[in-house]
Amino acid sequence: MKRFDYLAPQNLTEALQMMADRPEAIPLAGGTDILVQMKEAQRPVEALLSLKRVPEVHQITQNGKLTLGAAVTAGQLATDPQIQQAYTALANGAGLIGSIQIRNMATVGGNLCNAAPSADTAPPLLVLGAQAVIVSTPGERMIPLEEFFLGPGRTVLQPGELLKEIVVPQPLARSGSCYLRQTPRAWMDIAVVGVAATITLAADDTIAEARLALGAVAPIPMRTTAAEKLLTGHTLTDDLLQEVGTAAAQAAKPIDDLRASADYRRHLVNILTQRALRSAWAKAKDSQGA
Amino acid sequence: MEYELNLSINKQPVKITVEPHLTLLEVLRDHLTLIGTKEGCGTGDCGACTVLVNGEPVCSCLMLAAEVERQEITTVEGLAVNDELHPIQSAFVNQGGLQCGFCTPGLLMSSVALLEQNPRPTEVEIREALAGNLCRCTGYDKIVRAVQAAEEVEHV
């Protein structure tokens, strides 16, 4: 690789000061995207700012809400029993990234900031109502994750800004979630279509609220509120699932590329939406409440 | 710009000065002559460069050496003890879990990490744990049998 400056802050304050001094510096967490881009695509990099020694972005806190430091790894998310139980879609998505080796390095912050439309933690975090905490030397701002992505590889982060953490609210009682994706290979592949779903059940087992998000079928990971609303107040039936699957497929904006045709992607959105909803519903039925 | 690193490799302290653009793989092979770890792709897809950092498998081709200071690194050279093969190595030999051998160091490290956490994995669990290690020669069948044959391993 070409030489670059390696910045090694010891805490968040130092990191932000270094980013203010060197706005061209790119944050380095797991390195599984940026290093590949530097090697394969010859991405020009003047400086990397290592987050390895910044404790503030490595913490997972569960106290009601779930706060994930940006440098928490996919492996941590995939294997944490509480996350598997209460934020299942997130554990699903994180557990599908790459391989065990990659999951031991790749981070949730990196997955989001790399902003691939197919990012596997994005649809789960969207349906779980996540917010992004962005910091810089002037201060801190918090935005809904829906507002974070601008396009393939682009986020709202300005020079000098760092994604510090992701905050996920505590799921409501009788909620379940699921993330499924389709890939040509069993592992080590990029989602052709990804679907995340959450369902919250009312006391009479009708759906109080449902959320759906799609990955790899639009320039950015996207919610499908029109399809979601079809579920509110109803019991889950095969007919309703087909209706929702069709609506989600219509909302998707896929392209033809070497992985799949747009038609096939729409077909997959329909199928995976139905499967993800069934799974989320089953988890909601089984859940024991807040 | 040079970076001074304190590493622990196969339980030995190693002090080395490197330029920060070097990956752990490059430092292991080119600076420390630990050439057991191989470069298959350089982009984290094939797993030939797998080493353990604090017992966890990672792709050393995507890890800057400067990122692993003060971490415990285990390479394939750290498996055998005093010329006695590690049980996983014996199992690969006895079961014929290799042909050209290029992917083998990476597979041994992933297998060791798997068996450390799960001494009696099912076939599905083995194949999933080794999904990040590609082999072009064997078709994986004897690799899986080797992992199944390995006895409970000592903590590496």
CSV table of C-alpha atoms in Angstrom, one decimal:
chain,number,residue,atom,x,y,z
A,1,MET,CA,0.0,0.0,0.0
A,2,LYS,CA,1.1,3.6,-0.5
A,3,ARG,CA,2.3,5.3,2.6
A,4,PHE,CA,0.0,7.4,4.7
A,5,ASP,CA,0.1,9.2,8.0
A,6,TYR,CA,-1.1,7.1,10.9
A,7,LEU,CA,-2.8,9.1,13.6
A,8,ALA,CA,-3.2,7.3,16.9
A,9,PRO,CA,-5.4,9.3,19.4
A,10,GLN,CA,-5.7,7.9,22.9
A,11,ASN,CA,-9.3,9.2,23.5
A,12,LEU,CA,-12.2,10.8,21.8
A,13,THR,CA,-11.1,14.4,22.6
A,14,GLU,CA,-7.7,13.8,20.9
A,15,ALA,CA,-9.4,12.1,18.0
A,16,LEU,CA,-11.7,15.0,17.3
A,17,GLN,CA,-8.8,17.5,17.6
A,18,MET,CA,-6.8,15.5,15.1
A,19,MET,CA,-9.8,15.3,12.8
A,20,ALA,CA,-10.2,19.1,13.0
A,21,ASP,CA,-6.5,19.6,12.3
A,22,ARG,CA,-6.5,17.0,9.4
A,23,PRO,CA,-10.0,17.0,7.9
A,24,GLU,CA,-8.8,14.7,5.1
A,25,ALA,CA,-8.0,11.9,7.6
A,26,ILE,CA,-10.2,8.9,7.3
A,27,PRO,CA,-11.3,7.1,10.5
A,28,LEU,CA,-10.0,3.5,10.7
A,29,ALA,CA,-12.0,1.0,12.8
A,30,GLY,CA,-11.9,-2.6,11.5
A,31,GLY,CA,-10.3,-1.7,8.2
A,32,THR,CA,-12.2,-4.4,6.2
A,33,ASP,CA,-13.6,-1.9,3.8
A,34,ILE,CA,-11.1,1.0,3.7
A,35,LEU,CA,-8.0,-1.2,3.4
A,36,VAL,CA,-9.6,-3.2,0.6
A,37,GLN,CA,-10.4,0.1,-1.2
A,38,MET,CA,-6.9,1.3,-0.8
A,39,LYS,CA,-5.4,-1.9,-2.1
A,40,GLU,CA,-7.9,-2.8,-4.9
A,41,ALA,CA,-9.4,0.5,-6.0
A,42,GLN,CA,-6.3,2.6,-5.3
A,43,ARG,CA,-8.4,4.9,-3.1
A,44,PRO,CA,-6.1,7.8,-2.3
A,45,VAL,CA,-5.6,8.2,1.5
A,46,GLU,CA,-3.4,10.8,3.0
A,47,ALA,CA,-4.0,9.9,6.6
A,48,LEU,CA,-5.8,7.2,8.6
A,49,LEU,CA,-7.1,8.0,12.1
A,50,SER,CA,-7.0,4.9,14.2
A,51,LEU,CA,-9.9,4.4,16.6
A,52,LYS,CA,-8.2,1.4,18.2
A,53,ARG,CA,-7.1,3.3,21.3
A,54,VAL,CA,-10.3,5.4,21.7
A,55,PRO,CA,-12.3,3.7,24.5
A,56,GLU,CA,-15.4,5.8,24.0
A,57,VAL,CA,-16.3,4.1,20.7
A,58,HIS,CA,-15.8,0.5,21.8
A,59,GLN,CA,-18.4,0.3,24.5
A,60,ILE,CA,-21.8,-1.5,24.5
A,61,THR,CA,-24.2,-0.2,27.1
A,62,GLN,CA,-27.6,-1.8,27.8
A,63,ASN,CA,-29.6,0.3,30.3
A,64,GLY,CA,-33.1,0.4,28.8
A,65,LYS,CA,-31.8,1.6,25.5
A,66,LEU,CA,-28.9,0.0,23.7
A,67,THR,CA,-25.9,2.2,23.0
A,68,LEU,CA,-23.3,0.8,20.6
A,69,GLY,CA,-19.9,2.4,20.2
A,70,ALA,CA,-19.1,2.9,16.5
A,71,ALA,CA,-16.1,0.5,16.8
A,72,VAL,CA,-18.2,-2.4,18.3
A,73,THR,CA,-17.5,-5.4,16.0
A,74,ALA,CA,-20.0,-7.3,14.0
A,75,GLY,CA,-18.9,-10.4,15.9
A,76,GLN,CA,-19.8,-8.8,19.2
A,77,LEU,CA,-23.2,-8.0,17.9
A,78,ALA,CA,-23.8,-11.4,16.4
A,79,THR,CA,-22.9,-13.3,19.6
A,80,ASP,CA,-24.2,-11.1,22.4
A,81,PRO,CA,-27.1,-13.1,24.0
A,82,GLN,CA,-29.1,-10.0,25.0
A,83,ILE,CA,-28.8,-8.6,21.5
A,84,GLN,CA,-29.8,-11.9,20.0
A,85,GLN,CA,-32.8,-12.0,22.2
A,86,ALA,CA,-34.1,-8.4,22.2
A,87,TYR,CA,-32.6,-7.0,18.9
A,88,THR,CA,-32.7,-10.1,16.9
A,89,ALA,CA,-32.6,-8.5,13.4
A,90,LEU,CA,-29.3,-6.7,14.4
A,91,ALA,CA,-27.7,-10.0,15.5
A,92,ASN,CA,-28.9,-11.6,12.3
A,93,GLY,CA,-27.5,-8.9,10.1
A,94,ALA,CA,-24.1,-8.6,11.9
A,95,GLY,CA,-23.8,-12.4,11.9
A,96,LEU,CA,-24.1,-12.5,8.1
A,97,ILE,CA,-21.2,-10.2,7.3
A,98,GLY,CA,-18.3,-11.8,5.6
A,99,SER,CA,-16.7,-14.6,7.7
A,100,ILE,CA,-15.7,-15.1,11.3
A,101,GLN,CA,-12.4,-13.4,10.6
A,102,ILE,CA,-14.1,-10.4,9.0
A,103,ARG,CA,-16.7,-10.2,11.8
A,104,ASN,CA,-13.9,-10.1,14.4
A,105,MET,CA,-12.6,-6.9,12.7
A,106,ALA,CA,-15.5,-5.2,11.0
A,107,THR,CA,-17.5,-2.7,13.0
A,108,VAL,CA,-21.1,-1.4,13.0
A,109,GLY,CA,-19.8,2.1,12.5
A,110,GLY,CA,-17.7,1.1,9.6
A,111,ASN,CA,-20.6,-0.8,8.0
A,112,LEU,CA,-22.8,2.3,8.2
A,113,CYS,CA,-20.2,4.9,7.2
A,114,ASN,CA,-19.1,2.8,4.2
A,115,ALA,CA,-22.7,3.2,3.2
A,116,ALA,CA,-23.0,0.4,0.8
A,117,PRO,CA,-26.7,0.0,-0.2
A,118,SER,CA,-26.3,-3.7,0.8
A,119,ALA,CA,-24.9,-3.0,4.3
A,120,ASP,CA,-26.3,-5.8,6.5
A,121,THR,CA,-26.6,-3.8,9.8
A,122,ALA,CA,-28.5,-1.0,8.1
A,123,PRO,CA,-32.0,-2.4,7.5
A,124,PRO,CA,-32.0,-4.0,11.1
A,125,LEU,CA,-31.0,-0.7,12.7
A,126,LEU,CA,-33.6,1.2,10.6
A,127,VAL,CA,-36.5,-1.0,11.8
A,128,LEU,CA,-35.2,-0.9,15.3
A,129,GLY,CA,-35.5,2.9,15.3
A,130,ALA,CA,-31.7,3.6,15.7
A,131,GLN,CA,-30.3,7.1,16.0
A,132,ALA,CA,-26.7,8.1,15.0
A,133,VAL,CA,-24.6,10.2,17.4
A,134,ILE,CA,-22.2,12.3,15.4
A,135,VAL,CA,-19.4,14.3,17.2
A,136,SER,CA,-16.9,16.9,16.3
A,137,THR,CA,-14.9,19.5,18.2
A,138,PRO,CA,-17.8,22.0,18.2
A,139,GLY,CA,-20.2,19.5,19.7
A,140,GLU,CA,-22.5,16.6,19.2
A,141,ARG,CA,-25.7,15.9,17.2
A,142,MET,CA,-28.1,13.0,17.1
A,143,ILE,CA,-30.1,12.1,14.0
A,144,PRO,CA,-32.4,9.3,13.0
A,145,LEU,CA,-30.6,6.7,11.0
A,146,GLU,CA,-33.0,7.3,8.1
A,147,GLU,CA,-31.3,10.7,7.6
A,148,PHE,CA,-27.7,9.3,7.7
A,149,PHE,CA,-27.4,7.9,4.2
A,150,LEU,CA,-27.2,10.1,1.1
A,151,GLY,CA,-26.3,7.6,-1.6
A,152,PRO,CA,-24.0,4.7,-2.3
A,153,GLY,CA,-20.8,5.3,-0.3
A,154,ARG,CA,-22.1,8.7,1.0
A,155,THR,CA,-23.3,9.8,4.4
A,156,VAL,CA,-24.1,13.1,6.0
A,157,LEU,CA,-20.8,13.2,7.9
A,158,GLN,CA,-19.0,16.4,7.3
A,159,PRO,CA,-15.2,16.8,7.4
A,160,GLY,CA,-14.1,16.7,11.0
A,161,GLU,CA,-17.2,14.7,12.1
A,162,LEU,CA,-17.0,11.2,13.5
A,163,LEU,CA,-19.8,8.7,14.1
A,164,LYS,CA,-19.5,8.1,17.8
A,165,GLU,CA,-22.3,5.6,18.6
A,166,ILE,CA,-25.6,4.2,17.6
A,167,VAL,CA,-28.5,4.4,20.1
A,168,VAL,CA,-31.3,1.9,19.8
A,169,PRO,CA,-34.4,2.3,21.9
A,170,GLN,CA,-35.6,-0.5,24.0
A,171,PRO,CA,-38.1,-2.7,22.1
A,172,LEU,CA,-41.7,-2.5,23.2
A,173,ALA,CA,-43.2,-5.5,25.0
A,174,ARG,CA,-44.4,-8.3,22.7
A,175,SER,CA,-42.0,-7.3,19.9
A,176,GLY,CA,-39.9,-9.5,17.6
A,177,SER,CA,-37.5,-8.7,14.7
A,178,CYS,CA,-35.7,-10.5,11.9
A,179,TYR,CA,-33.2,-9.8,9.1
A,180,LEU,CA,-32.9,-12.1,6.1
A,181,ARG,CA,-30.9,-11.7,3.0
A,182,GLN,CA,-30.3,-13.6,-0.3
A,183,THR,CA,-26.8,-14.2,-1.5
A,184,PRO,CA,-25.6,-16.4,-4.4
A,185,ARG,CA,-23.0,-18.0,-2.2
A,186,ALA,CA,-23.6,-19.4,1.3
A,187,TRP,CA,-21.0,-17.1,2.9
A,188,MET,CA,-18.5,-14.4,2.1
A,189,ASP,CA,-20.9,-12.6,-0.2
A,190,ILE,CA,-22.8,-9.3,-0.5
A,191,ALA,CA,-26.6,-9.2,-0.2
A,192,VAL,CA,-28.5,-9.2,-3.4
A,193,VAL,CA,-31.5,-8.3,-1.3
A,194,GLY,CA,-31.8,-7.7,2.4
A,195,VAL,CA,-35.1,-7.3,4.4
A,196,ALA,CA,-35.5,-6.4,8.1
A,197,ALA,CA,-38.8,-6.5,9.9
A,198,THR,CA,-40.1,-5.8,13.3
A,199,ILE,CA,-43.6,-6.6,14.7
A,200,THR,CA,-45.2,-5.5,17.9
A,201,LEU,CA,-48.3,-7.3,18.9
A,202,ALA,CA,-51.3,-5.9,20.8
A,203,ALA,CA,-52.9,-7.8,23.6
A,204,ASP,CA,-55.4,-9.5,21.1
A,205,ASP,CA,-52.5,-10.6,18.9
A,206,THR,CA,-53.3,-8.2,16.2
A,207,ILE,CA,-50.3,-6.1,14.9
A,208,ALA,CA,-49.9,-2.9,16.9
A,209,GLU,CA,-47.0,-1.8,14.8
A,210,ALA,CA,-44.8,-3.2,12.0
A,211,ARG,CA,-41.6,-1.8,10.4
A,212,LEU,CA,-39.9,-2.9,7.2
A,213,ALA,CA,-36.6,-1.9,5.7
A,214,LEU,CA,-34.9,-3.1,2.5
A,215,GLY,CA,-31.2,-3.3,1.6
A,216,ALA,CA,-29.5,-3.5,-1.8
A,217,VAL,CA,-32.6,-2.4,-3.8
A,218,ALA,CA,-32.1,1.3,-3.8
A,219,PRO,CA,-29.3,3.8,-3.6
A,220,ILE,CA,-29.6,3.8,0.2
A,221,PRO,CA,-31.1,1.3,2.8
A,222,MET,CA,-34.8,2.3,2.9
A,223,ARG,CA,-37.9,2.0,5.0
A,224,THR,CA,-41.1,1.0,3.3
A,225,THR,CA,-43.8,2.8,5.3
A,226,ALA,CA,-46.6,2.1,2.8
A,227,ALA,CA,-46.1,-1.6,3.1
A,228,GLU,CA,-45.8,-1.3,6.9
A,229,LYS,CA,-49.2,0.4,7.2
A,230,LEU,CA,-51.0,-2.5,5.6
A,231,LEU,CA,-50.2,-4.5,8.7
A,232,THR,CA,-51.4,-2.2,11.4
A,233,GLY,CA,-54.4,-3.4,13.4
A,234,HIS,CA,-54.6,-6.8,11.5
A,235,THR,CA,-53.8,-10.4,12.3
A,236,LEU,CA,-51.1,-11.9,10.2
A,237,THR,CA,-52.5,-14.1,7.5
A,238,ASP,CA,-51.1,-15.6,4.3
A,239,ASP,CA,-53.2,-13.2,2.2
A,240,LEU,CA,-52.0,-10.2,4.2
A,241,LEU,CA,-48.4,-11.3,3.9
A,242,GLN,CA,-48.7,-11.6,0.1
A,243,GLU,CA,-50.2,-8.1,-0.1
A,244,VAL,CA,-47.4,-6.7,2.0
A,245,GLY,CA,-44.8,-8.6,0.1
A,246,THR,CA,-46.1,-7.2,-3.2
A,247,ALA,CA,-46.2,-3.7,-1.8
A,248,ALA,CA,-42.7,-3.9,-0.5
A,249,ALA,CA,-41.5,-5.2,-3.9
A,250,GLN,CA,-43.2,-2.2,-5.6
A,251,ALA,CA,-41.6,0.3,-3.2
A,252,ALA,CA,-38.1,-1.1,-4.0
A,253,LYS,CA,-36.0,0.6,-6.6
A,254,PRO,CA,-33.5,-2.1,-7.6
A,255,ILE,CA,-31.1,-2.0,-10.6
A,256,ASP,CA,-29.9,-4.7,-12.9
A,257,ASP,CA,-26.3,-5.5,-12.1
A,258,LEU,CA,-24.0,-8.5,-12.3
A,259,ARG,CA,-25.4,-10.0,-9.1
A,260,ALA,CA,-29.1,-10.0,-10.1
A,261,SER,CA,-31.7,-8.4,-12.3
A,262,ALA,CA,-34.1,-5.8,-11.0
A,263,ASP,CA,-37.0,-8.1,-11.6
A,264,TYR,CA,-35.4,-10.9,-9.6
A,265,ARG,CA,-34.6,-8.5,-6.8
A,266,ARG,CA,-38.2,-7.4,-6.7
A,267,HIS,CA,-39.2,-11.0,-6.6
A,268,LEU,CA,-36.8,-11.6,-3.7
A,269,VAL,CA,-38.1,-8.6,-1.8
A,270,ASN,CA,-41.6,-10.1,-2.0
A,271,ILE,CA,-40.5,-13.5,-0.7
A,272,LEU,CA,-38.0,-12.3,2.0
A,273,THR,CA,-40.5,-9.7,3.3
A,274,GLN,CA,-43.0,-12.4,3.9
A,275,ARG,CA,-40.4,-14.7,5.6
A,276,ALA,CA,-39.0,-11.9,7.7
A,277,LEU,CA,-42.5,-10.9,8.9
A,278,ARG,CA,-43.4,-14.5,9.8
A,279,SER,CA,-40.2,-14.8,11.8
A,280,ALA,CA,-40.6,-11.5,13.5
A,281,TRP,CA,-44.2,-12.4,14.4
A,282,ALA,CA,-43.2,-15.7,15.9
A,283,LYS,CA,-40.5,-14.0,18.0
A,284,ALA,CA,-43.1,-11.4,19.1
A,285,LYS,CA,-45.5,-14.2,20.2
A,286,ASP,CA,-42.7,-15.9,22.1
A,287,SER,CA,-41.4,-12.8,23.8
A,288,GLN,CA,-42.0,-12.2,27.4
A,289,GLY,CA,-42.4,-8.5,27.4
A,290,ALA,CA,-40.2,-5.6,28.4
B,1,MET,CA,7.2,8.2,9.9
B,2,GLU,CA,8.0,5.1,11.9
B,3,TYR,CA,6.0,3.4,14.7
B,4,GLU,CA,7.5,1.5,17.6
B,5,LEU,CA,5.5,-1.6,18.4
B,6,ASN,CA,5.5,-4.0,21.3
B,7,LEU,CA,4.0,-7.2,20.2
B,8,SER,CA,3.5,-10.7,21.7
B,9,ILE,CA,3.9,-13.3,19.1
B,10,ASN,CA,3.4,-17.0,20.0
B,11,LYS,CA,3.9,-16.0,23.6
B,12,GLN,CA,7.3,-14.3,22.8
B,13,PRO,CA,7.7,-10.5,23.3
B,14,VAL,CA,8.7,-8.8,20.1
B,15,LYS,CA,9.8,-5.2,19.8
B,16,ILE,CA,9.9,-3.9,16.3
B,17,THR,CA,9.9,-0.5,14.5
B,18,VAL,CA,7.7,-0.4,11.4
B,19,GLU,CA,6.2,2.1,9.0
B,20,PRO,CA,2.5,2.2,9.7
B,21,HIS,CA,1.3,1.3,6.2
B,22,LEU,CA,2.6,-2.3,6.7
B,23,THR,CA,0.0,-4.9,7.4
B,24,LEU,CA,0.5,-7.5,10.1
B,25,LEU,CA,0.9,-10.1,7.3
B,26,GLU,CA,3.8,-8.2,5.8
B,27,VAL,CA,5.5,-7.7,9.2
B,28,LEU,CA,5.1,-11.4,10.1
B,29,ARG,CA,6.5,-12.6,6.7
B,30,ASP,CA,9.0,-9.9,5.6
B,31,HIS,CA,10.3,-8.6,8.9
B,32,LEU,CA,10.0,-11.5,11.3
B,33,THR,CA,10.5,-14.3,8.8
B,34,LEU,CA,7.4,-16.1,10.1
B,35,ILE,CA,6.5,-17.3,6.6
B,36,GLY,CA,4.0,-19.9,7.7
B,37,THR,CA,1.1,-17.4,7.3
B,38,LYS,CA,0.3,-17.0,3.6
B,39,GLU,CA,-1.1,-14.3,1.3
B,40,GLY,CA,-3.8,-15.7,-0.9
B,41,CYS,CA,-5.7,-12.7,-2.0
B,42,GLY,CA,-4.7,-9.7,0.1
B,43,THR,CA,-8.3,-8.5,0.4
B,44,GLY,CA,-9.7,-10.5,3.3
B,45,ASP,CA,-11.6,-13.0,1.1
B,46,CYS,CA,-9.6,-16.3,1.2
B,47,GLY,CA,-8.5,-16.6,4.8
B,48,ALA,CA,-5.0,-17.9,3.9
B,49,CYS,CA,-3.6,-15.1,6.1
B,50,THR,CA,-5.6,-16.0,9.2
B,51,VAL,CA,-3.8,-15.6,12.5
B,52,LEU,CA,-5.3,-15.3,16.0
B,53,VAL,CA,-5.3,-12.0,17.8
B,54,ASN,CA,-6.2,-12.6,21.5
B,55,GLY,CA,-7.5,-16.0,20.4
B,56,GLU,CA,-9.8,-14.7,17.7
B,57,PRO,CA,-9.2,-15.4,14.0
B,58,VAL,CA,-8.6,-12.3,11.9
B,59,CYS,CA,-7.3,-11.6,8.4
B,60,SER,CA,-3.8,-10.4,8.9
B,61,CYS,CA,-3.7,-8.9,5.3
B,62,LEU,CA,-6.3,-6.3,6.4
B,63,MET,CA,-4.8,-5.5,9.8
B,64,LEU,CA,-2.2,-2.8,10.0
B,65,ALA,CA,0.6,-4.0,12.3
B,66,ALA,CA,0.3,-0.8,14.2
B,67,GLU,CA,-3.2,-1.8,15.2
B,68,VAL,CA,-2.2,-4.9,17.2
B,69,GLU,CA,0.4,-3.5,19.6
B,70,ARG,CA,0.2,-5.1,23.0
B,71,GLN,CA,-2.1,-7.8,21.6
B,72,GLU,CA,-1.4,-11.6,21.8
B,73,ILE,CA,-0.8,-12.9,18.3
B,74,THR,CA,-0.7,-16.6,17.5
B,75,THR,CA,0.6,-17.9,14.1
B,76,VAL,CA,0.8,-21.4,12.8
B,77,GLU,CA,4.4,-21.5,14.0
B,78,GLY,CA,3.0,-21.3,17.5
B,79,LEU,CA,1.0,-24.5,17.4
B,80,ALA,CA,3.6,-27.2,17.7
B,81,VAL,CA,5.4,-27.5,21.0
B,82,ASN,CA,9.0,-28.7,21.1
B,83,ASP,CA,8.6,-30.5,17.7
B,84,GLU,CA,5.4,-32.2,18.9
B,85,LEU,CA,2.5,-31.5,16.6
B,86,HIS,CA,-0.6,-29.8,17.9
B,87,PRO,CA,-3.6,-32.2,17.9
B,88,ILE,CA,-5.2,-30.3,15.0
B,89,GLN,CA,-2.0,-30.6,13.0
B,90,SER,CA,-1.8,-34.4,13.6
B,91,ALA,CA,-5.5,-34.7,12.6
B,92,PHE,CA,-4.9,-32.8,9.3
B,93,VAL,CA,-2.0,-35.1,8.6
B,94,ASN,CA,-3.8,-38.3,9.5
B,95,GLN,CA,-7.0,-37.4,7.7
B,96,GLY,CA,-5.3,-36.1,4.6
B,97,GLY,CA,-6.9,-32.6,5.0
B,98,LEU,CA,-4.5,-30.9,2.6
B,99,GLN,CA,-3.0,-31.2,-0.9
B,100,CYS,CA,-0.9,-28.2,-1.8
B,101,GLY,CA,-1.0,-27.0,1.7
B,102,PHE,CA,-1.3,-23.3,0.9
B,103,CYS,CA,-4.6,-22.7,2.7
B,104,THR,CA,-3.6,-25.0,5.5
B,105,PRO,CA,-2.0,-22.6,8.0
B,106,GLY,CA,-5.1,-20.4,7.9
B,107,LEU,CA,-7.3,-23.4,8.3
B,108,LEU,CA,-5.4,-24.6,11.2
B,109,MET,CA,-5.7,-21.3,13.0
B,110,SER,CA,-9.5,-21.1,12.3
B,111,SER,CA,-9.9,-24.7,13.5
B,112,VAL,CA,-8.0,-24.1,16.7
B,113,ALA,CA,-10.1,-21.1,17.5
B,114,LEU,CA,-13.3,-23.1,16.8
B,115,LEU,CA,-12.3,-26.1,18.9
B,116,GLU,CA,-11.3,-23.8,21.7
B,117,GLN,CA,-14.8,-22.5,21.9
B,118,ASN,CA,-16.6,-25.7,20.9
B,119,PRO,CA,-14.7,-29.0,21.4
B,120,ARG,CA,-17.3,-31.1,19.7
B,121,PRO,CA,-18.7,-29.1,16.8
B,122,THR,CA,-21.3,-30.5,14.4
B,123,GLU,CA,-20.5,-30.7,10.7
B,124,VAL,CA,-22.6,-27.6,10.1
B,125,GLU,CA,-20.8,-25.7,12.8
B,126,ILE,CA,-17.4,-26.7,11.4
B,127,ARG,CA,-18.3,-25.6,7.8
B,128,GLU,CA,-19.7,-22.3,9.1
B,129,ALA,CA,-16.6,-21.6,11.3
B,130,LEU,CA,-14.3,-22.4,8.3
B,131,ALA,CA,-16.4,-20.4,5.8
B,132,GLY,CA,-13.7,-17.7,5.7
B,133,ASN,CA,-11.0,-20.2,4.6
B,134,LEU,CA,-11.1,-21.1,1.0
B,135,CYS,CA,-9.4,-24.3,-0.4
B,136,ARG,CA,-9.0,-24.9,-4.1
B,137,CYS,CA,-7.6,-28.4,-3.8
B,138,THR,CA,-9.5,-30.7,-1.4
B,139,GLY,CA,-13.2,-30.0,-1.7
B,140,TYR,CA,-13.2,-29.5,2.1
B,141,ASP,CA,-14.5,-33.0,2.9
B,142,LYS,CA,-11.2,-34.2,4.5
B,143,ILE,CA,-10.7,-30.9,6.2
B,144,VAL,CA,-14.0,-31.3,7.9
B,145,ARG,CA,-13.1,-34.9,8.9
B,146,ALA,CA,-9.8,-33.6,10.3
B,147,VAL,CA,-11.5,-31.1,12.5
B,148,GLN,CA,-13.9,-33.8,13.7
B,149,ALA,CA,-11.0,-36.1,14.5
B,150,ALA,CA,-9.0,-33.5,16.5
B,151,GLU,CA,-9.1,-34.1,20.2
B,152,GLU,CA,-9.9,-31.4,22.8
B,153,VAL,CA,-7.1,-28.9,22.4
B,154,GLU,CA,-5.2,-27.1,25.1
B,155,HIS,CA,-5.7,-23.4,25.3
B,156,VAL,CA,-3.4,-21.9,22.7
